[in-house]
Coordinates of C-alpha atoms in Angstrom, one line a residue:
M1 CA 84.7 121.5 118.9
S2 CA 88.9 122.4 118.4
F3 CA 89.6 119.3 118.1
F4 CA 86.7 118.9 115.5
A5 CA 88.0 121.9 113.7
I6 CA 91.1 120.4 113.6
Q7 CA 90.3 117.1 112.3
L8 CA 87.5 117.7 110.1
L9 CA 89.9 120.4 108.0
N10 CA 92.8 116.9 108.7
G11 CA 90.2 114.6 106.4
L12 CA 89.6 118.2 103.7
S13 CA 93.7 118.5 103.3
Y14 CA 93.6 114.6 102.9
A15 CA 90.6 114.2 100.5
T16 CA 92.6 117.1 98.2
T17 CA 95.5 114.5 97.9
L18 CA 92.9 111.6 97.7
F19 CA 90.9 112.9 94.8
L20 CA 94.2 114.6 92.3
M21 CA 95.3 111.0 92.5
A22 CA 92.0 109.5 92.0
A23 CA 90.9 111.9 89.3
G24 CA 94.0 111.2 87.3
L25 CA 93.5 108.0 87.3
T26 CA 89.4 107.9 86.7
L27 CA 90.5 110.1 83.8
I28 CA 92.7 107.6 82.3
F29 CA 90.2 104.9 83.1
G30 CA 87.5 106.3 81.4
V31 CA 89.6 107.2 78.5
T32 CA 91.8 104.7 78.0
R33 CA 89.7 101.9 79.8
I34 CA 92.5 100.6 81.9
V35 CA 92.9 99.7 85.8
N36 CA 96.4 102.0 86.8
F37 CA 97.6 99.6 89.2
A38 CA 100.8 102.4 88.7
H39 CA 99.6 105.6 89.8
G40 CA 100.9 105.0 92.9
S41 CA 104.2 105.5 91.2
F42 CA 103.8 108.7 88.9
F43 CA 102.7 110.1 92.3
M44 CA 106.4 109.3 93.9
L45 CA 108.5 110.2 91.2
G46 CA 106.3 113.8 91.1
A47 CA 107.3 113.8 95.0
L48 CA 110.6 112.1 94.6
F49 CA 112.2 115.0 92.3
T50 CA 110.9 117.9 93.5
A51 CA 112.8 117.1 96.6
H52 CA 115.5 116.2 95.0
W53 CA 115.0 119.7 93.3
V54 CA 114.8 121.8 95.8
T55 CA 116.7 119.9 98.4
R56 CA 120.0 118.7 96.9
W57 CA 120.0 119.9 92.7
F58 CA 118.9 123.4 93.4
P59 CA 118.7 124.5 97.4
A60 CA 117.9 128.1 96.3
W61 CA 114.7 127.0 95.2
G62 CA 112.5 126.3 98.7
D63 CA 114.0 129.8 100.1
S64 CA 111.4 131.3 97.1
A65 CA 107.6 130.2 96.8
T66 CA 107.8 131.0 93.4
L67 CA 110.5 129.1 92.8
Y68 CA 109.4 126.7 95.1
A69 CA 105.5 126.2 93.4
L70 CA 107.4 126.2 89.7
A71 CA 109.8 123.2 90.7
M72 CA 106.5 120.9 92.2
L73 CA 105.1 121.4 88.4
L74 CA 108.2 120.6 87.4
G75 CA 107.8 117.5 89.4
A76 CA 103.7 116.5 87.9
G77 CA 105.6 117.5 84.6
V78 CA 108.2 115.0 84.9
A79 CA 105.5 112.3 86.0
A80 CA 103.7 113.6 82.9
L81 CA 106.8 112.5 80.6
A82 CA 107.3 109.5 83.0
G83 CA 102.6 108.6 81.9
A84 CA 103.8 110.0 78.6
L85 CA 106.4 106.9 77.7
A86 CA 104.9 104.4 79.8
E87 CA 101.8 105.4 76.8
R88 CA 103.7 104.7 74.2
L89 CA 105.7 101.6 75.6
L90 CA 102.7 99.4 77.7
L91 CA 99.6 101.2 77.7
R92 CA 99.2 101.4 73.9
R93 CA 99.3 97.5 74.0
M94 CA 97.1 97.5 76.6
Y95 CA 94.0 99.0 75.4
G96 CA 91.3 96.2 75.2
V97 CA 92.6 93.4 76.8
P98 CA 90.9 91.8 79.8
E99 CA 91.8 94.5 83.4
L100 CA 93.2 91.8 84.9
Y101 CA 96.0 91.2 82.7
Q102 CA 95.9 95.4 82.7
L103 CA 96.3 95.3 86.6
V104 CA 99.4 92.5 86.3
A105 CA 100.6 94.1 83.5
T106 CA 100.9 97.6 85.2
F107 CA 101.7 95.5 88.5
G108 CA 105.4 95.3 87.2
L109 CA 105.7 98.7 85.8
T110 CA 105.1 99.9 89.1
L111 CA 107.9 97.2 90.1
A112 CA 109.9 98.6 87.1
L113 CA 109.7 102.6 88.9
H114 CA 111.0 101.7 92.3
D115 CA 114.1 100.3 91.0
A116 CA 114.7 103.0 88.1
M117 CA 113.8 105.4 91.4
R118 CA 115.3 103.7 94.0
W119 CA 118.8 103.9 91.8
G120 CA 118.2 107.5 90.6
F121 CA 117.3 109.2 94.1
G122 CA 118.8 106.8 96.0
P123 CA 116.5 104.7 99.4
D124 CA 117.3 107.4 102.0
E125 CA 114.1 109.8 102.8
V126 CA 114.2 113.5 102.2
F127 CA 112.9 116.0 104.1
A128 CA 111.9 118.9 101.6
P129 CA 111.3 122.3 103.2
R130 CA 107.7 124.0 104.2
F131 CA 106.7 126.1 101.3
P132 CA 108.1 129.6 102.1
G133 CA 105.8 132.3 103.4
L134 CA 103.4 129.1 104.6
K135 CA 104.6 128.3 107.2
G136 CA 103.2 128.9 110.6
A137 CA 99.9 127.7 111.6
L138 CA 96.3 129.0 112.0
E139 CA 94.7 128.8 116.5
L140 CA 91.7 126.2 116.6
G141 CA 90.8 126.9 120.2
G142 CA 94.9 126.1 121.8
E143 CA 94.8 123.8 119.0
F144 CA 97.1 124.7 115.6
F145 CA 96.5 124.0 112.3
P146 CA 99.3 124.5 109.1
V147 CA 98.7 126.9 107.1
W148 CA 99.6 125.1 104.5
Q149 CA 96.9 122.5 104.8
L150 CA 94.5 125.5 104.5
V151 CA 96.0 125.8 100.8
T152 CA 95.9 122.7 99.8
I153 CA 92.2 122.3 100.9
A154 CA 90.8 124.6 98.7
L155 CA 92.8 123.2 95.9
G156 CA 90.7 120.7 95.7
P157 CA 87.8 122.5 94.7
L158 CA 90.0 124.4 92.2
V159 CA 91.1 120.6 90.5
W160 CA 87.8 119.6 90.0
L161 CA 86.6 123.1 88.7
G162 CA 89.5 123.4 86.5
L163 CA 88.8 119.5 85.4
H164 CA 85.0 120.3 84.5
V165 CA 85.6 123.3 82.1
L166 CA 88.4 121.9 80.4
L167 CA 86.0 118.2 79.8
A168 CA 82.4 120.9 79.2
R169 CA 84.5 123.8 77.4
S170 CA 87.3 123.0 75.7
R171 CA 87.1 121.4 72.1
F172 CA 90.1 119.2 73.7
G173 CA 87.5 118.0 76.7
Q174 CA 84.9 117.5 74.2
R175 CA 86.6 114.7 72.5
L176 CA 87.9 113.1 75.2
R177 CA 84.5 112.8 77.0
A178 CA 83.4 111.4 73.3
A179 CA 86.2 108.4 73.2
A180 CA 85.4 107.8 77.3
Q181 CA 81.8 106.9 75.1
D182 CA 82.4 105.7 72.6
R183 CA 85.1 105.1 70.8
G184 CA 84.3 103.3 68.0
M185 CA 82.0 105.9 66.9
L186 CA 84.7 108.9 67.6
A187 CA 87.2 106.8 64.8
A188 CA 84.4 106.6 62.5
L189 CA 83.9 110.3 62.3
G190 CA 87.6 111.1 61.3
V191 CA 88.7 111.4 64.9
N192 CA 91.7 109.4 65.9
P193 CA 91.5 108.5 70.1
A194 CA 95.5 107.9 70.3
P195 CA 95.6 111.6 70.8
L196 CA 93.1 111.5 73.2
M197 CA 94.4 108.3 75.4
L198 CA 97.6 109.8 74.5
G199 CA 96.9 113.3 76.7
A200 CA 93.9 111.3 79.5
V201 CA 97.2 109.7 80.1
V202 CA 99.5 113.3 80.0
L203 CA 97.3 114.9 82.0
G204 CA 95.9 111.7 85.2
C205 CA 99.7 111.5 85.1
A206 CA 100.4 115.1 85.8
L207 CA 97.8 115.2 89.2
A208 CA 100.3 112.5 90.7
G209 CA 102.5 114.4 90.4
L210 CA 101.2 117.0 91.8
A211 CA 99.5 115.5 94.5
G212 CA 103.1 114.2 95.6
A213 CA 104.6 117.6 95.2
L214 CA 102.4 119.1 97.2
Q215 CA 102.6 115.9 99.7
L216 CA 106.7 117.1 100.7
P217 CA 106.1 119.9 103.5
R218 CA 103.6 117.6 105.7
E219 CA 105.8 115.0 104.8
P220 CA 109.2 113.3 103.2
A221 CA 109.6 111.6 100.3
N222 CA 110.2 108.3 100.3
L223 CA 110.2 105.1 98.0
Q224 CA 107.5 103.2 100.2
M225 CA 104.6 106.0 98.3
D226 CA 103.9 104.4 95.7
V227 CA 101.6 101.7 97.6
N228 CA 100.8 103.8 100.6
V229 CA 98.8 106.0 98.3
I230 CA 97.8 103.6 95.2
V231 CA 96.0 101.6 97.7
E232 CA 93.3 103.8 99.5
T233 CA 92.9 105.8 95.9
F234 CA 91.5 102.6 94.7
V235 CA 89.1 102.7 97.1
V236 CA 88.1 106.1 96.9
V237 CA 87.3 105.1 93.1
V238 CA 86.0 102.5 93.0
T239 CA 83.5 104.1 96.4
G240 CA 83.3 107.5 93.9
G241 CA 82.0 104.7 91.2
L242 CA 84.9 104.6 88.1
G243 CA 84.8 107.2 85.5
S244 CA 83.1 109.4 88.2
I245 CA 85.1 112.9 89.1
A246 CA 82.5 114.3 90.8
G247 CA 81.9 110.9 92.9
A248 CA 86.1 110.2 93.4
F249 CA 85.3 114.4 94.3
F250 CA 83.0 113.3 97.2
A251 CA 84.2 110.1 98.0
A252 CA 87.7 111.4 98.9
L253 CA 86.1 113.5 101.4
L254 CA 84.3 110.4 102.9
I255 CA 87.3 108.6 102.9
G256 CA 89.7 111.3 103.4
L257 CA 87.4 112.2 106.7
I258 CA 86.7 108.8 107.7
H259 CA 90.7 108.5 107.8
S260 CA 91.5 111.5 110.0
F261 CA 88.8 110.2 112.5
G262 CA 89.7 107.3 112.4
V263 CA 93.1 107.9 113.5
S264 CA 92.7 110.3 116.2
L265 CA 89.7 108.7 117.5
F266 CA 90.8 104.0 116.6
P267 CA 94.2 104.4 115.5
Q268 CA 94.2 100.5 115.7
A269 CA 91.3 100.5 113.3
T270 CA 91.5 102.9 110.5
L271 CA 92.6 100.7 107.4
V272 CA 89.7 98.5 108.7
L273 CA 86.7 101.9 108.1
V274 CA 88.2 103.1 105.3
F275 CA 86.9 99.8 103.8
L276 CA 84.9 99.2 105.6
T277 CA 83.0 101.9 104.0
M278 CA 83.8 100.8 100.9
A279 CA 81.7 97.9 101.8
V280 CA 78.4 99.5 103.0
V281 CA 78.6 101.4 99.8
L282 CA 78.9 99.4 97.6
A283 CA 76.8 97.2 99.1
F284 CA 73.6 99.8 98.7
R285 CA 75.4 101.3 95.5
P286 CA 77.4 98.5 93.2
L287 CA 78.9 100.6 91.0
G288 CA 79.6 103.6 93.4
L289 CA 78.0 106.6 94.6
M290 CA 78.1 107.9 91.1
G291 CA 78.9 105.6 88.9
R292 CA 77.2 104.0 86.1
P293 CA 77.3 101.5 84.0
V294 CA 81.2 101.5 80.9
A295 CA 81.7 99.5 78.4
T296 CA 85.5 98.4 80.3
G297 CA 86.4 95.7 77.9
P298 CA 86.8 91.5 78.2
Q299 CA 86.2 90.8 81.6
E300 CA 88.4 87.3 80.4
I301 CA 89.1 85.8 77.5
S302 CA 86.3 82.6 76.5
Q303 CA 88.6 80.0 76.2
K304 CA 88.7 76.6 76.4
F305 CA 90.9 75.4 79.8
H306 CA 93.8 73.5 78.0
I307 CA 94.5 69.9 78.7
L308 CA 97.7 68.6 77.2
P309 CA 97.2 65.5 75.1
V310 CA 98.3 63.1 78.0
K311 CA 97.3 60.5 80.1
W312 CA 97.1 62.3 83.2
S313 CA 98.6 59.5 85.6
Y314 CA 101.5 59.7 82.9
S315 CA 101.4 63.0 84.2
A316 CA 101.1 62.9 88.0
I317 CA 104.4 60.3 88.3
F318 CA 106.3 63.5 86.2
I319 CA 105.6 65.9 88.5
I320 CA 106.2 63.7 91.9
A321 CA 110.0 62.8 90.1
V322 CA 110.9 66.0 89.3
S323 CA 109.8 66.9 92.8
M324 CA 111.0 64.5 94.8
L325 CA 113.8 64.7 92.7
A326 CA 114.9 68.3 93.8
L327 CA 113.6 67.7 96.9
G328 CA 116.3 64.4 98.1
G329 CA 118.3 66.0 98.7
T330 CA 120.8 66.8 95.2
G331 CA 121.1 70.1 96.2
G332 CA 121.8 70.4 99.7
V333 CA 119.2 71.8 102.4
Y334 CA 118.6 75.5 100.4
A335 CA 117.6 73.6 97.4
R336 CA 115.1 71.4 99.2
S337 CA 113.8 74.9 101.0
L338 CA 113.8 76.1 97.5
A339 CA 111.4 73.2 96.3
A340 CA 109.6 73.6 98.9
D341 CA 108.7 77.5 97.8
G342 CA 108.1 76.7 94.8
L343 CA 104.7 73.6 95.6
I344 CA 103.7 75.8 98.3
L345 CA 103.8 79.1 95.8
L346 CA 101.7 76.2 93.2
I347 CA 99.9 75.1 95.3
F348 CA 98.5 78.4 96.3
G349 CA 98.9 79.2 92.7
V350 CA 96.2 76.8 91.2
S351 CA 93.6 77.6 94.3
L352 CA 93.5 80.9 92.5
Q353 CA 92.9 80.1 88.9
A354 CA 90.2 77.5 89.6
M355 CA 88.8 80.8 90.7
M356 CA 89.6 82.9 87.7
A357 CA 89.7 81.0 84.5
L358 CA 87.1 78.7 84.5
G359 CA 84.6 81.3 87.0
G360 CA 86.2 84.3 85.3
L361 CA 86.4 85.8 89.4
V362 CA 89.1 88.5 89.6
S363 CA 90.7 88.6 92.7
F364 CA 93.8 91.2 93.3
G365 CA 93.3 89.9 97.6
H366 CA 93.2 85.8 97.8
A367 CA 97.2 86.9 100.4
A368 CA 93.8 86.8 102.6
F369 CA 92.5 83.6 102.5
F370 CA 96.6 82.3 102.3
A371 CA 97.3 84.2 105.8
L372 CA 93.9 83.4 107.0
G373 CA 95.1 79.9 106.6
A374 CA 98.4 80.8 108.0
Y375 CA 97.3 81.9 111.0
G376 CA 94.8 80.2 111.5
A377 CA 97.7 76.8 111.8
A378 CA 99.8 78.9 114.0
L379 CA 97.3 79.7 116.1
A380 CA 96.1 76.5 116.7
H381 CA 99.8 75.3 117.2
T382 CA 100.8 77.5 119.2
A383 CA 97.8 77.8 121.7
W384 CA 96.6 74.0 121.7
G385 CA 99.2 72.3 120.8
V386 CA 98.0 70.7 118.0
S387 CA 100.1 68.7 115.8
L388 CA 100.0 69.9 111.8
P389 CA 97.2 67.6 110.3
L390 CA 95.3 69.6 112.6
A391 CA 96.9 72.7 112.4
L392 CA 96.4 71.9 108.4
A393 CA 92.8 71.6 109.5
S394 CA 92.7 74.4 111.1
G395 CA 94.0 77.3 109.1
C396 CA 91.6 75.8 105.7
A397 CA 88.5 76.5 109.4
L398 CA 89.6 80.2 109.2
A399 CA 89.7 80.4 105.5
L400 CA 86.2 78.8 104.9
V401 CA 84.3 81.1 107.8
V402 CA 85.7 83.9 105.9
A403 CA 85.5 82.9 102.5
A404 CA 81.7 82.3 104.0
V405 CA 80.8 84.9 105.1
F406 CA 82.3 87.3 102.8
G407 CA 82.1 85.5 99.8
A408 CA 77.4 85.5 99.9
A409 CA 78.0 89.5 99.6
V410 CA 80.5 89.7 97.1
V411 CA 80.3 86.9 94.0
R412 CA 77.6 90.0 93.1
S413 CA 80.1 91.6 91.8
G414 CA 82.8 92.0 88.6
G415 CA 85.7 92.8 87.5
V416 CA 87.5 95.1 88.8
Y417 CA 85.2 95.9 91.6
L418 CA 85.1 91.9 92.8
A419 CA 89.2 92.9 92.5
M420 CA 89.5 95.9 94.5
L421 CA 86.4 93.9 97.2
S422 CA 89.2 91.4 98.0
L423 CA 91.8 93.6 98.2
A424 CA 90.3 95.3 101.2
L425 CA 89.9 92.4 102.3
A426 CA 93.6 91.1 102.4
Q427 CA 94.3 94.9 104.0
V428 CA 91.6 94.6 106.6
V429 CA 93.2 90.6 107.4
W430 CA 96.6 92.4 107.0
A431 CA 95.7 95.3 109.8
V432 CA 94.4 92.8 113.0
A433 CA 97.4 91.3 112.1
T434 CA 99.8 93.6 112.0
Q435 CA 97.9 95.6 114.6
W436 CA 96.7 92.3 117.1
V437 CA 99.4 92.2 118.5
P438 CA 98.1 90.5 122.1
V439 CA 97.5 87.2 119.7
T440 CA 98.9 87.5 116.5
G441 CA 102.6 88.8 117.6
G442 CA 102.1 92.4 115.4
D443 CA 105.4 92.9 113.0
N444 CA 106.8 90.6 115.2
G445 CA 104.8 87.3 114.0
V446 CA 104.1 84.0 115.0
I447 CA 107.4 82.6 115.4
G448 CA 108.8 79.4 117.1
L449 CA 107.1 76.6 115.2
A450 CA 107.5 73.8 115.2
L451 CA 105.2 71.5 113.7
V452 CA 107.9 70.2 111.3
T453 CA 111.1 68.8 112.4
D454 CA 114.1 67.4 111.2
D455 CA 113.4 64.0 111.9
T456 CA 109.5 64.8 109.7
R457 CA 110.6 66.5 107.7
P458 CA 111.3 63.9 104.5
V459 CA 107.7 63.4 105.5
F460 CA 106.5 66.8 104.9
E461 CA 108.4 67.1 102.0
A462 CA 106.4 64.3 100.5
L463 CA 103.1 65.8 101.5
L464 CA 103.8 68.7 99.8
V465 CA 104.4 67.2 96.8
L466 CA 101.7 64.8 97.0
V467 CA 98.7 67.8 98.0
A468 CA 100.2 69.7 94.7
A469 CA 100.3 66.6 92.6
L470 CA 96.4 66.9 93.9
S471 CA 95.6 70.3 93.3
V472 CA 96.9 70.4 89.6
W473 CA 94.7 66.8 89.7
A474 CA 91.4 68.4 91.1
L475 CA 91.7 71.7 88.6
R476 CA 92.3 68.7 85.9
R477 CA 89.1 67.6 87.2
L478 CA 87.1 70.2 87.7
A479 CA 87.8 72.0 84.7
G480 CA 86.0 68.5 82.1
S481 CA 83.4 68.0 85.1
S482 CA 79.6 68.9 84.7
F483 CA 80.1 72.0 87.4
G484 CA 83.2 72.4 85.1
A485 CA 81.3 73.1 82.5
A486 CA 78.7 75.5 84.3
L487 CA 81.2 78.0 85.5
Q488 CA 82.6 78.9 81.6
A489 CA 78.7 79.8 81.4
V490 CA 78.7 81.7 83.4
R491 CA 81.4 83.5 82.7
D492 CA 81.6 83.6 79.3
A493 CA 77.6 84.5 79.0
P494 CA 75.7 85.0 82.4
L495 CA 72.6 85.9 81.4
R496 CA 72.7 83.7 78.7
A497 CA 72.9 80.8 82.0
A498 CA 70.6 82.4 83.9
A499 CA 68.2 82.0 81.4
S500 CA 69.2 78.5 81.6
G501 CA 68.1 77.6 84.9
L502 CA 71.6 77.8 86.2
P503 CA 71.9 79.6 89.5
V504 CA 74.7 81.2 89.1
H505 CA 75.2 83.1 92.2
G506 CA 75.6 80.0 93.4
I507 CA 78.4 78.5 90.8
K508 CA 80.2 81.7 92.2
Y509 CA 80.0 81.5 95.3
R510 CA 80.5 77.4 96.0
I511 CA 84.0 78.1 93.6
F512 CA 85.2 81.9 95.7
V513 CA 85.1 79.1 98.9
E514 CA 86.4 76.3 97.9
S515 CA 89.2 78.1 96.0
A516 CA 89.5 80.0 99.3
V517 CA 90.1 77.5 101.2
L518 CA 92.5 75.9 98.7
A519 CA 94.8 79.4 99.4
G520 CA 94.1 78.3 103.3
L521 CA 96.4 75.1 103.6
A522 CA 98.6 76.1 101.3
G523 CA 99.5 79.0 104.3
G524 CA 98.9 76.2 106.0
L525 CA 101.4 75.1 105.0
F526 CA 104.0 77.7 104.6
A527 CA 103.7 78.1 108.4
A528 CA 104.5 74.8 108.7
H529 CA 107.6 75.3 106.3
K530 CA 109.1 78.7 107.5
G531 CA 107.7 77.8 111.5
A532 CA 106.4 81.6 111.2
V533 CA 104.3 84.0 109.8
F534 CA 104.3 87.2 109.6
P535 CA 101.9 90.4 108.3
S536 CA 103.6 90.0 105.4
A537 CA 101.7 86.5 104.5
A538 CA 98.1 89.1 102.9
S539 CA 99.8 92.2 101.5
V540 CA 99.5 93.1 98.1
A541 CA 103.5 91.1 97.0
T542 CA 101.4 87.7 98.3
S543 CA 98.1 88.2 96.8
V544 CA 100.4 89.8 93.3
D545 CA 102.5 86.5 93.6
A546 CA 99.3 84.2 93.2
L547 CA 99.1 86.4 89.7
L548 CA 101.8 86.3 88.4
V549 CA 102.5 83.3 89.1
V550 CA 99.0 81.8 86.7
L551 CA 99.6 84.3 84.4
L552 CA 102.8 84.1 83.7
G553 CA 102.3 80.2 83.1
G554 CA 98.9 80.9 81.2
V555 CA 95.4 81.1 82.8
H556 CA 93.9 78.9 81.1
Q557 CA 96.7 76.2 81.0
L558 CA 96.5 73.3 82.7
W559 CA 100.2 73.2 83.7
G560 CA 99.9 76.6 83.8
A561 CA 100.7 77.5 86.9
V562 CA 102.6 74.1 87.6
V563 CA 105.1 76.7 85.3
G564 CA 104.6 80.0 86.7
S565 CA 105.4 79.2 90.2
A566 CA 108.8 76.7 89.2
L567 CA 110.2 79.8 87.1
L568 CA 108.5 82.4 90.2
T569 CA 110.4 81.1 92.6
W570 CA 113.4 79.9 90.1
V571 CA 113.5 83.6 89.2
G572 CA 112.9 85.6 92.5
A573 CA 115.9 83.3 94.2
E574 CA 118.3 83.9 91.3
L575 CA 118.1 87.3 90.7
G576 CA 117.7 88.6 94.4
R577 CA 120.5 86.6 95.3
G578 CA 122.9 88.9 93.5
F579 CA 121.4 91.7 91.8
A580 CA 120.1 94.3 94.4
Y581 CA 117.7 96.0 91.5
W582 CA 115.5 92.1 90.6
R583 CA 112.2 93.8 91.5
G584 CA 112.5 96.2 88.5
A585 CA 114.4 93.0 86.1
L586 CA 111.1 90.6 86.9
G587 CA 107.9 93.8 86.2
L588 CA 110.2 94.1 82.7
F589 CA 109.4 90.6 82.6
V590 CA 105.8 90.6 83.2
M591 CA 105.8 93.2 81.3
L592 CA 107.3 91.5 78.7
I593 CA 104.9 88.9 79.0
M594 CA 101.7 90.4 79.2
V595 CA 101.9 91.7 75.7
L596 CA 103.6 89.3 74.0
A597 CA 102.1 86.5 75.1
P598 CA 98.6 87.6 77.6
S599 CA 98.0 83.8 77.9
G600 CA 101.1 82.9 79.2
L601 CA 104.6 81.3 78.3
M602 CA 102.9 78.1 77.7
G603 CA 99.7 79.5 75.4
L604 CA 103.0 81.2 73.7
F605 CA 104.4 77.8 73.2
Q606 CA 101.4 76.3 71.9
R607 CA 101.5 78.3 69.3
S608 CA 104.2 77.9 68.2
G609 CA 104.0 74.1 68.2
R610 CA 100.9 74.6 65.8
A611 CA 102.8 77.1 64.0
R612 CA 105.2 74.7 63.2
A613 CA 103.0 71.8 62.3

């Protein structure tokens, strides 16, 4: 019973952190309709600012309960100020655009804020002192539970009550609710919604900063806090239902308790249990526990898929010639390796582009199939000694099986729900790759692959060129086929497509599975090229790489993935060699592209050409 009581209290304490984060994210989404991936950065900012304040800048504040509490409020205030700047400079320009562009733009904000905090606070962990006067522990049957965590447990319901009073009783709160329901009608009644949207962002970021500050007596502040917390925050928001603070509260309790008991009873399966909980909830309640249908803005921009007015034969010759020139050794081994990286990224990007541009299916976890293809090829080679063709086939088969099962369950979802379910799958694959050490090697990975030797390297490089060219060619054929037309009909008008007799879910399912297999092929080629596979192949960063490839080049442009992969490969290689903060610079570039040219560089060039004409 004491074990049960301690784990229950641990779960409730962690639920408070999740609720503060989820409440802020829900509030921002409810008013602005922006899914803010950078929300974890404000959590980290609140923690780092408070930790430095009480340990390095004004250490005397760490000895007084009043001053320590004030420092925590200052951390929340700094996060709120950073949120106000982000709203003015970025978020305001993303209102009304599809959710995918918002996610990528705010991921760019995450990169920029991460490197800014790394520059301002340094890379080291900061251990803050325990809260004065609350350093003891409560004894329960021989087990001890920190008093500070009892205080945080009480804060969760108090914050929920405060938000309820604010939204239900105050004039500001009533206007926030009106803006959440119908911003256009509110503006027609003479109320400017811009200050309300700014207020929602400031309040949401303040809650995130406060959540980060409250974590300090439990764990040190570090530069990994942003990504670690944002994934489970999204799980809570989606499980509770987009736009529902009450749903976020109950979902935080559910996820917090599962996390606590999972860490104690099933430490290697905790992350899997968390995401399975979300999947089960969404299977029975597709809008979450207390979610309601909301007008989230356009899910996908209804555009024609643009194909350059050049004969495909000439285009194929062009891409093969340029790639062979790069791989031909003109720049040495490094240039050839970099070109191979770019071609693999191109194949991976095309796999996602086909699903997004034509089917309107948003995936934020496409790295799951990339990693499955990589591990499938690697394990087939190490276990059975198969050669490259059979290894690639094994990787594609593994991706196919998982996509066939997973796709059947998720293609009925859409928008941010599908994005989060795909992210959940990627996190499960990452967890399995990390913790199934006897098979995957854990963090050590699967190394020493001999799928490509020095003698067969030229043949492998030619294969990469061929597969890349065929991928672009297949995307062009798909866009011009009857199946491609059906995909775009389902994307733009699903109800009309269903009324016309099209099997809407079957069409989505087919493109989902086909895209997964191509991503698995890219992963297998990656394993062969690198000679090793690590769990990072299934990370959020890998999924974002595919999104960046597609969106930087242009999601509705045939050559978008080609331009995006070349740009991202070059930027990562050149900036990463001599510039410590290149990820922050990349984040600024991503935000700039999402603001100035949501249709990507190819779309920008196309508009410029029409303007000159």
